[in-house]
Amino acid sequence: MSCPDVYIFNRITNLDSPRSSSTSIKRRTCAYKKWKAVLAQFSPPRLALPLLSNLKPSISSPNRASAISSPSFNSTNFLVDHGCNKDSTLNESPLCNSHPVGDGNVQELLRTLALSITYSHAEIQSKERASALSSLYSMCISSPGIADLCISEGAVEILLGLLNSRPDSQSSSSVEMPALVRHETEKALLLLQLLISSSDGCPNVFNHSSLLISTLQKKLLRVSDTSTELVITILIKLCRHPSATAFNFSHAVSETAISGKLVVVLQVAPKQSIKQKAATLLRIVAEKNVELDHPS
């Protein structure tokens, strides 16, 4: 019996009779036995501990932080459950590591876009194209040399072929167009704009002037406001290029329906920035035509 229990027991037994009485001592002894028997019923059973020789050490080294981790946690299972390999090269899943930037990876993504142009029926193909476009754009943003590599591998031709393979020319408005098609077109135009901004972009694009102008004309006021702004931005960069080819390009733009569509953009564009870019492009084209007709 613990000390507090004995103290309480003595206080209770002392209330009946004086401490010096023999009857009190007998009565206290009897009550103590009964009190101890009652406490024994409520005492929890003692657990038998194993011998020290039978215990296996769970910590091999006190200096290792991994030795004191929870035994129920398995790092290998955690990586496998999240799509990662247990090897050191964890590049299978975006959760583990991003795709390495290299010539082979760029060529693989461009090959995916080129092959997917012939598959225009499946939603999976559209998702693969959108993923490849996003990856290429991220690579070109992170490294300027990747943009030149994409151009040398035929990225401009592939993007123009991809933009012409979309069925957006068959719809009367952007509202009827599926969201996947709109997003894919916007990503393709965004990547094309980035490639044009590189050192080798404009000279390479000028080699496909006719196809580029006809492609951008279809996307103007047909896909979305974002696509319209991207088309105008691309045309501004090409028409402003300091080369002599830019004069011929601007003249070719003025002979298409692009000028008339730019006037419509000035009237219906929801953003003031789009209207300003449309006015800038009209002014550049007009100035280039004047310089072309009246060379100094």
Short mmCIF file of C-alpha atoms in Angstrom, two decimals:
data_model
loop_
_atom_site.label_atom_id
_atom_site.label_comp_id
_atom_site.label_asym_id
_atom_site.label_seq_id
_atom_site.Cartn_x
_atom_site.Cartn_y
_atom_site.Cartn_z
CA MET A 1 0.00 0.00 0.00
CA SER A 2 1.33 3.39 -0.88
CA CYS A 3 2.01 6.15 1.63
CA PRO A 4 -1.09 8.23 0.84
CA ASP A 5 -3.30 5.14 1.25
CA VAL A 6 -1.80 4.33 4.65
CA TYR A 7 -2.21 7.92 5.76
CA ILE A 8 -5.88 8.00 4.80
CA PHE A 9 -6.43 4.59 6.41
CA ASN A 10 -4.88 5.77 9.68
CA ARG A 11 -6.96 8.92 9.72
CA ILE A 12 -10.14 6.88 9.26
CA THR A 13 -9.31 4.31 11.94
CA ASN A 14 -8.24 6.96 14.44
CA LEU A 15 -11.70 8.47 14.44
CA ASP A 16 -13.20 5.52 16.33
CA SER A 17 -10.98 5.18 19.41
CA PRO A 18 -7.81 6.55 21.02
CA ARG A 19 -4.46 5.57 19.60
CA SER A 20 -3.28 3.81 22.81
CA SER A 21 -6.19 1.34 23.10
CA SER A 22 -5.44 -2.34 22.35
CA THR A 23 -8.89 -2.75 20.89
CA SER A 24 -8.07 0.03 18.51
CA ILE A 25 -4.90 -1.76 17.39
CA LYS A 26 -6.78 -5.00 16.69
CA ARG A 27 -9.54 -3.17 14.93
CA ARG A 28 -6.95 -1.26 12.87
CA THR A 29 -5.15 -4.45 11.89
CA CYS A 30 -8.36 -6.14 10.76
CA ALA A 31 -9.47 -3.12 8.81
CA TYR A 32 -6.04 -2.85 7.21
CA LYS A 33 -6.27 -6.43 5.90
CA LYS A 34 -9.73 -5.80 4.47
CA TRP A 35 -8.59 -2.51 2.93
CA LYS A 36 -5.57 -4.19 1.35
CA ALA A 37 -7.76 -6.98 -0.09
CA VAL A 38 -10.09 -4.41 -1.65
CA LEU A 39 -7.20 -2.48 -3.20
CA ALA A 40 -5.76 -5.69 -4.63
CA GLN A 41 -8.91 -6.20 -6.70
CA PHE A 42 -8.47 -2.85 -8.43
CA SER A 43 -4.71 -3.06 -8.97
CA PRO A 44 -3.70 -3.64 -12.61
CA PRO A 45 -1.81 -6.85 -13.36
CA ARG A 46 1.91 -6.59 -13.71
CA LEU A 47 3.37 -7.25 -17.15
CA ALA A 48 6.16 -9.73 -17.47
CA LEU A 49 9.10 -8.02 -19.17
CA PRO A 50 11.35 -10.03 -21.49
CA LEU A 51 14.92 -10.71 -20.58
CA LEU A 52 17.54 -8.25 -21.78
CA SER A 53 19.30 -11.02 -23.67
CA ASN A 54 16.20 -11.61 -25.80
CA LEU A 55 15.84 -7.96 -26.86
CA LYS A 56 17.11 -6.98 -30.33
CA PRO A 57 18.69 -3.56 -30.66
CA SER A 58 16.55 -1.28 -32.85
CA ILE A 59 19.22 1.41 -33.23
CA SER A 60 22.39 0.33 -34.93
CA SER A 61 24.18 3.62 -34.49
CA PRO A 62 23.19 6.52 -32.22
CA ASN A 63 24.53 9.04 -34.74
CA ARG A 64 22.25 7.99 -37.58
CA ALA A 65 19.05 9.97 -37.82
CA SER A 66 17.43 7.29 -39.93
CA ALA A 67 17.84 4.73 -37.17
CA ILE A 68 15.31 6.43 -34.92
CA SER A 69 12.64 6.81 -37.56
CA SER A 70 9.28 5.13 -37.23
CA PRO A 71 9.42 1.43 -38.14
CA SER A 72 6.02 1.59 -39.84
CA PHE A 73 7.27 4.12 -42.43
CA ASN A 74 8.88 2.63 -45.52
CA SER A 75 10.53 5.16 -47.83
CA THR A 76 10.60 2.71 -50.72
CA ASN A 77 6.86 2.11 -50.50
CA PHE A 78 6.27 5.85 -50.24
CA LEU A 79 8.16 6.51 -53.47
CA VAL A 80 6.48 3.65 -55.28
CA ASP A 81 3.02 4.78 -54.14
CA HIS A 82 3.72 8.25 -55.56
CA GLY A 83 4.92 6.99 -58.91
CA CYS A 84 8.66 7.15 -58.22
CA ASN A 85 11.34 4.57 -58.63
CA LYS A 86 13.49 3.54 -55.70
CA ASP A 87 16.58 4.13 -57.81
CA SER A 88 18.57 7.36 -57.68
CA THR A 89 17.37 8.46 -61.13
CA LEU A 90 13.83 9.52 -60.25
CA ASN A 91 12.67 11.03 -63.52
CA GLU A 92 9.60 8.94 -64.22
CA SER A 93 7.11 11.17 -62.41
CA PRO A 94 6.83 14.96 -62.18
CA LEU A 95 6.44 14.55 -58.42
CA CYS A 96 9.96 13.19 -58.15
CA ASN A 97 11.91 15.24 -60.67
CA SER A 98 11.38 17.25 -63.81
CA HIS A 99 12.34 15.93 -67.21
CA PRO A 100 15.97 16.56 -68.05
CA VAL A 101 16.66 19.16 -70.69
CA GLY A 102 18.57 17.69 -73.60
CA ASP A 103 18.66 17.24 -77.33
CA GLY A 104 17.02 13.83 -77.14
CA ASN A 105 14.16 15.05 -75.00
CA VAL A 106 13.47 18.02 -77.30
CA GLN A 107 13.50 15.76 -80.33
CA GLU A 108 11.17 13.32 -78.61
CA LEU A 109 8.64 16.06 -77.78
CA LEU A 110 8.77 17.45 -81.31
CA ARG A 111 8.32 13.94 -82.68
CA THR A 112 5.26 13.54 -80.46
CA LEU A 113 3.75 16.72 -81.89
CA ALA A 114 4.56 15.71 -85.46
CA LEU A 115 3.04 12.25 -85.10
CA SER A 116 -0.04 13.50 -83.29
CA ILE A 117 -1.00 15.79 -86.18
CA THR A 118 -2.39 12.80 -88.06
CA TYR A 119 -4.49 11.76 -85.03
CA SER A 120 -7.24 14.36 -84.72
CA HIS A 121 -9.99 12.18 -83.25
CA ALA A 122 -8.83 11.15 -79.78
CA GLU A 123 -8.95 13.28 -76.66
CA ILE A 124 -5.84 11.52 -75.42
CA GLN A 125 -3.89 12.82 -78.40
CA SER A 126 -5.00 16.35 -77.59
CA LYS A 127 -3.79 15.98 -73.99
CA GLU A 128 -0.46 14.61 -75.20
CA ARG A 129 -0.03 17.55 -77.55
CA ALA A 130 -0.88 20.05 -74.82
CA SER A 131 1.62 18.39 -72.46
CA ALA A 132 4.35 18.41 -75.11
CA LEU A 133 3.70 22.08 -75.91
CA SER A 134 3.90 23.03 -72.23
CA SER A 135 7.15 21.09 -71.77
CA LEU A 136 8.76 22.69 -74.81
CA TYR A 137 7.71 26.15 -73.69
CA SER A 138 9.18 25.60 -70.21
CA MET A 139 12.44 24.38 -71.72
CA CYS A 140 12.73 27.37 -74.06
CA ILE A 141 12.02 29.77 -71.20
CA SER A 142 14.66 28.19 -68.97
CA SER A 143 17.38 28.08 -71.63
CA PRO A 144 17.62 30.34 -74.72
CA GLY A 145 19.70 27.71 -76.48
CA ILE A 146 16.78 25.29 -76.37
CA ALA A 147 14.71 27.67 -78.54
CA ASP A 148 17.42 27.67 -81.22
CA LEU A 149 17.58 23.89 -80.95
CA CYS A 150 13.82 23.62 -81.46
CA ILE A 151 14.03 25.84 -84.54
CA SER A 152 16.85 23.77 -86.02
CA GLU A 153 14.80 20.62 -85.42
CA GLY A 154 11.84 22.01 -87.41
CA ALA A 155 9.64 23.26 -84.59
CA VAL A 156 8.20 26.12 -86.68
CA GLU A 157 7.02 23.77 -89.42
CA ILE A 158 5.56 21.38 -86.85
CA LEU A 159 3.68 24.16 -85.06
CA LEU A 160 2.24 25.49 -88.31
CA GLY A 161 1.15 22.00 -89.26
CA LEU A 162 -0.39 21.54 -85.83
CA LEU A 163 -2.29 24.84 -86.03
CA ASN A 164 -3.62 24.00 -89.48
CA SER A 165 -4.76 20.56 -88.36
CA ARG A 166 -7.16 21.94 -85.76
CA PRO A 167 -10.87 22.03 -86.71
CA ASP A 168 -11.36 25.59 -85.46
CA SER A 169 -11.84 26.91 -89.00
CA GLN A 170 -15.07 24.92 -89.24
CA SER A 171 -16.76 26.63 -86.29
CA SER A 172 -18.46 29.97 -86.63
CA SER A 173 -17.39 31.25 -83.20
CA SER A 174 -15.02 30.42 -80.39
CA VAL A 175 -17.97 29.52 -78.14
CA GLU A 176 -18.68 26.39 -80.19
CA MET A 177 -15.05 25.26 -80.01
CA PRO A 178 -14.06 22.63 -77.42
CA ALA A 179 -11.98 23.93 -74.55
CA LEU A 180 -9.17 21.49 -75.28
CA VAL A 181 -8.86 22.82 -78.82
CA ARG A 182 -8.75 26.43 -77.62
CA HIS A 183 -6.12 25.72 -74.99
CA GLU A 184 -4.01 23.71 -77.43
CA THR A 185 -4.14 26.49 -80.02
CA GLU A 186 -3.19 29.09 -77.43
CA LYS A 187 -0.22 27.02 -76.27
CA ALA A 188 0.96 26.49 -79.85
CA LEU A 189 0.75 30.22 -80.58
CA LEU A 190 2.52 31.03 -77.32
CA LEU A 191 5.37 28.68 -78.19
CA LEU A 192 5.55 30.11 -81.72
CA GLN A 193 5.79 33.61 -80.28
CA LEU A 194 8.64 32.51 -78.02
CA LEU A 195 10.53 30.90 -80.91
CA ILE A 196 10.18 34.05 -83.01
CA SER A 197 11.77 36.04 -80.19
CA SER A 198 14.95 33.95 -80.39
CA SER A 199 17.94 34.87 -82.51
CA ASP A 200 17.17 32.43 -85.32
CA GLY A 201 13.40 32.68 -85.07
CA CYS A 202 12.45 35.41 -87.52
CA PRO A 203 14.79 34.35 -90.36
CA ASN A 204 13.43 30.81 -90.13
CA VAL A 205 9.81 31.94 -90.02
CA PHE A 206 10.28 34.17 -93.06
CA ASN A 207 11.01 31.00 -95.03
CA HIS A 208 7.40 29.98 -94.39
CA SER A 209 5.77 33.39 -94.85
CA SER A 210 2.82 32.25 -96.97
CA LEU A 211 1.88 29.37 -94.67
CA LEU A 212 2.36 31.50 -91.57
CA ILE A 213 0.19 34.37 -92.82
CA SER A 214 -2.64 32.06 -93.87
CA THR A 215 -2.46 30.22 -90.54
CA LEU A 216 -2.51 33.36 -88.41
CA GLN A 217 -5.34 34.79 -90.48
CA LYS A 218 -7.50 31.79 -89.56
CA LYS A 219 -6.80 32.19 -85.85
CA LEU A 220 -7.55 35.90 -85.74
CA LEU A 221 -10.98 36.53 -84.14
CA ARG A 222 -11.79 32.82 -84.42
CA VAL A 223 -10.37 30.96 -81.41
CA SER A 224 -10.27 33.22 -78.35
CA ASP A 225 -9.24 36.68 -77.21
CA THR A 226 -5.93 35.25 -76.02
CA SER A 227 -5.25 33.70 -79.42
CA THR A 228 -6.15 36.96 -81.15
CA GLU A 229 -3.68 38.87 -78.99
CA LEU A 230 -0.96 36.28 -79.60
CA VAL A 231 -1.50 36.42 -83.37
CA ILE A 232 -1.21 40.21 -83.38
CA THR A 233 1.92 40.07 -81.20
CA ILE A 234 3.57 37.58 -83.57
CA LEU A 235 2.78 39.74 -86.59
CA ILE A 236 4.12 42.86 -84.88
CA LYS A 237 7.44 41.17 -84.12
CA LEU A 238 7.81 39.93 -87.68
CA CYS A 239 6.84 43.21 -89.31
CA ARG A 240 9.21 45.14 -87.05
CA HIS A 241 12.17 42.95 -87.89
CA PRO A 242 15.05 45.08 -89.24
CA SER A 243 15.72 42.81 -92.21
CA ALA A 244 14.69 43.56 -95.78
CA THR A 245 12.47 40.48 -95.76
CA ALA A 246 10.22 42.18 -93.22
CA PHE A 247 9.12 44.71 -95.86
CA ASN A 248 7.93 41.95 -98.17
CA PHE A 249 6.29 40.19 -95.25
CA SER A 250 4.40 43.34 -94.23
CA HIS A 251 3.28 43.86 -97.81
CA ALA A 252 2.00 40.28 -97.96
CA VAL A 253 0.08 40.83 -94.71
CA SER A 254 -1.58 43.96 -96.11
CA GLU A 255 -2.87 42.03 -99.12
CA THR A 256 -4.83 39.56 -96.98
CA ALA A 257 -7.95 39.88 -94.85
CA ILE A 258 -5.83 40.52 -91.77
CA SER A 259 -6.09 44.29 -92.11
CA GLY A 260 -9.89 44.13 -92.23
CA LYS A 261 -9.96 41.85 -89.19
CA LEU A 262 -7.73 44.25 -87.30
CA VAL A 263 -10.30 46.98 -87.85
CA VAL A 264 -12.92 44.67 -86.35
CA VAL A 265 -10.62 44.02 -83.40
CA LEU A 266 -10.52 47.76 -82.74
CA GLN A 267 -14.30 47.68 -82.38
CA VAL A 268 -15.04 44.44 -80.52
CA ALA A 269 -11.93 43.57 -78.51
CA PRO A 270 -12.76 43.34 -74.77
CA LYS A 271 -9.29 44.48 -73.66
CA GLN A 272 -7.72 47.82 -74.34
CA SER A 273 -4.32 46.16 -74.72
CA ILE A 274 -5.58 44.11 -77.68
CA LYS A 275 -6.96 47.24 -79.34
CA GLN A 276 -3.66 49.03 -78.87
CA LYS A 277 -1.73 46.15 -80.43
CA ALA A 278 -4.13 46.03 -83.37
CA ALA A 279 -3.67 49.76 -83.97
CA THR A 280 0.11 49.34 -83.70
CA LEU A 281 0.13 46.55 -86.27
CA LEU A 282 -1.99 48.58 -88.70
CA ARG A 283 0.39 51.51 -88.37
CA ILE A 284 3.49 49.35 -88.88
CA VAL A 285 2.06 47.69 -91.97
CA ALA A 286 1.10 51.06 -93.44
CA GLU A 287 4.55 52.52 -92.75
CA LYS A 288 6.30 49.49 -94.25
CA ASN A 289 4.19 49.74 -97.39
CA VAL A 290 5.01 53.43 -97.78
CA GLU A 291 8.74 52.72 -97.42
CA LEU A 292 8.45 49.84 -99.86
CA ASP A 293 6.65 51.97 -102.46
CA HIS A 294 8.89 55.00 -101.95
CA PRO A 295 12.36 53.80 -101.01
CA SER A 296 14.73 56.56 -99.90
#
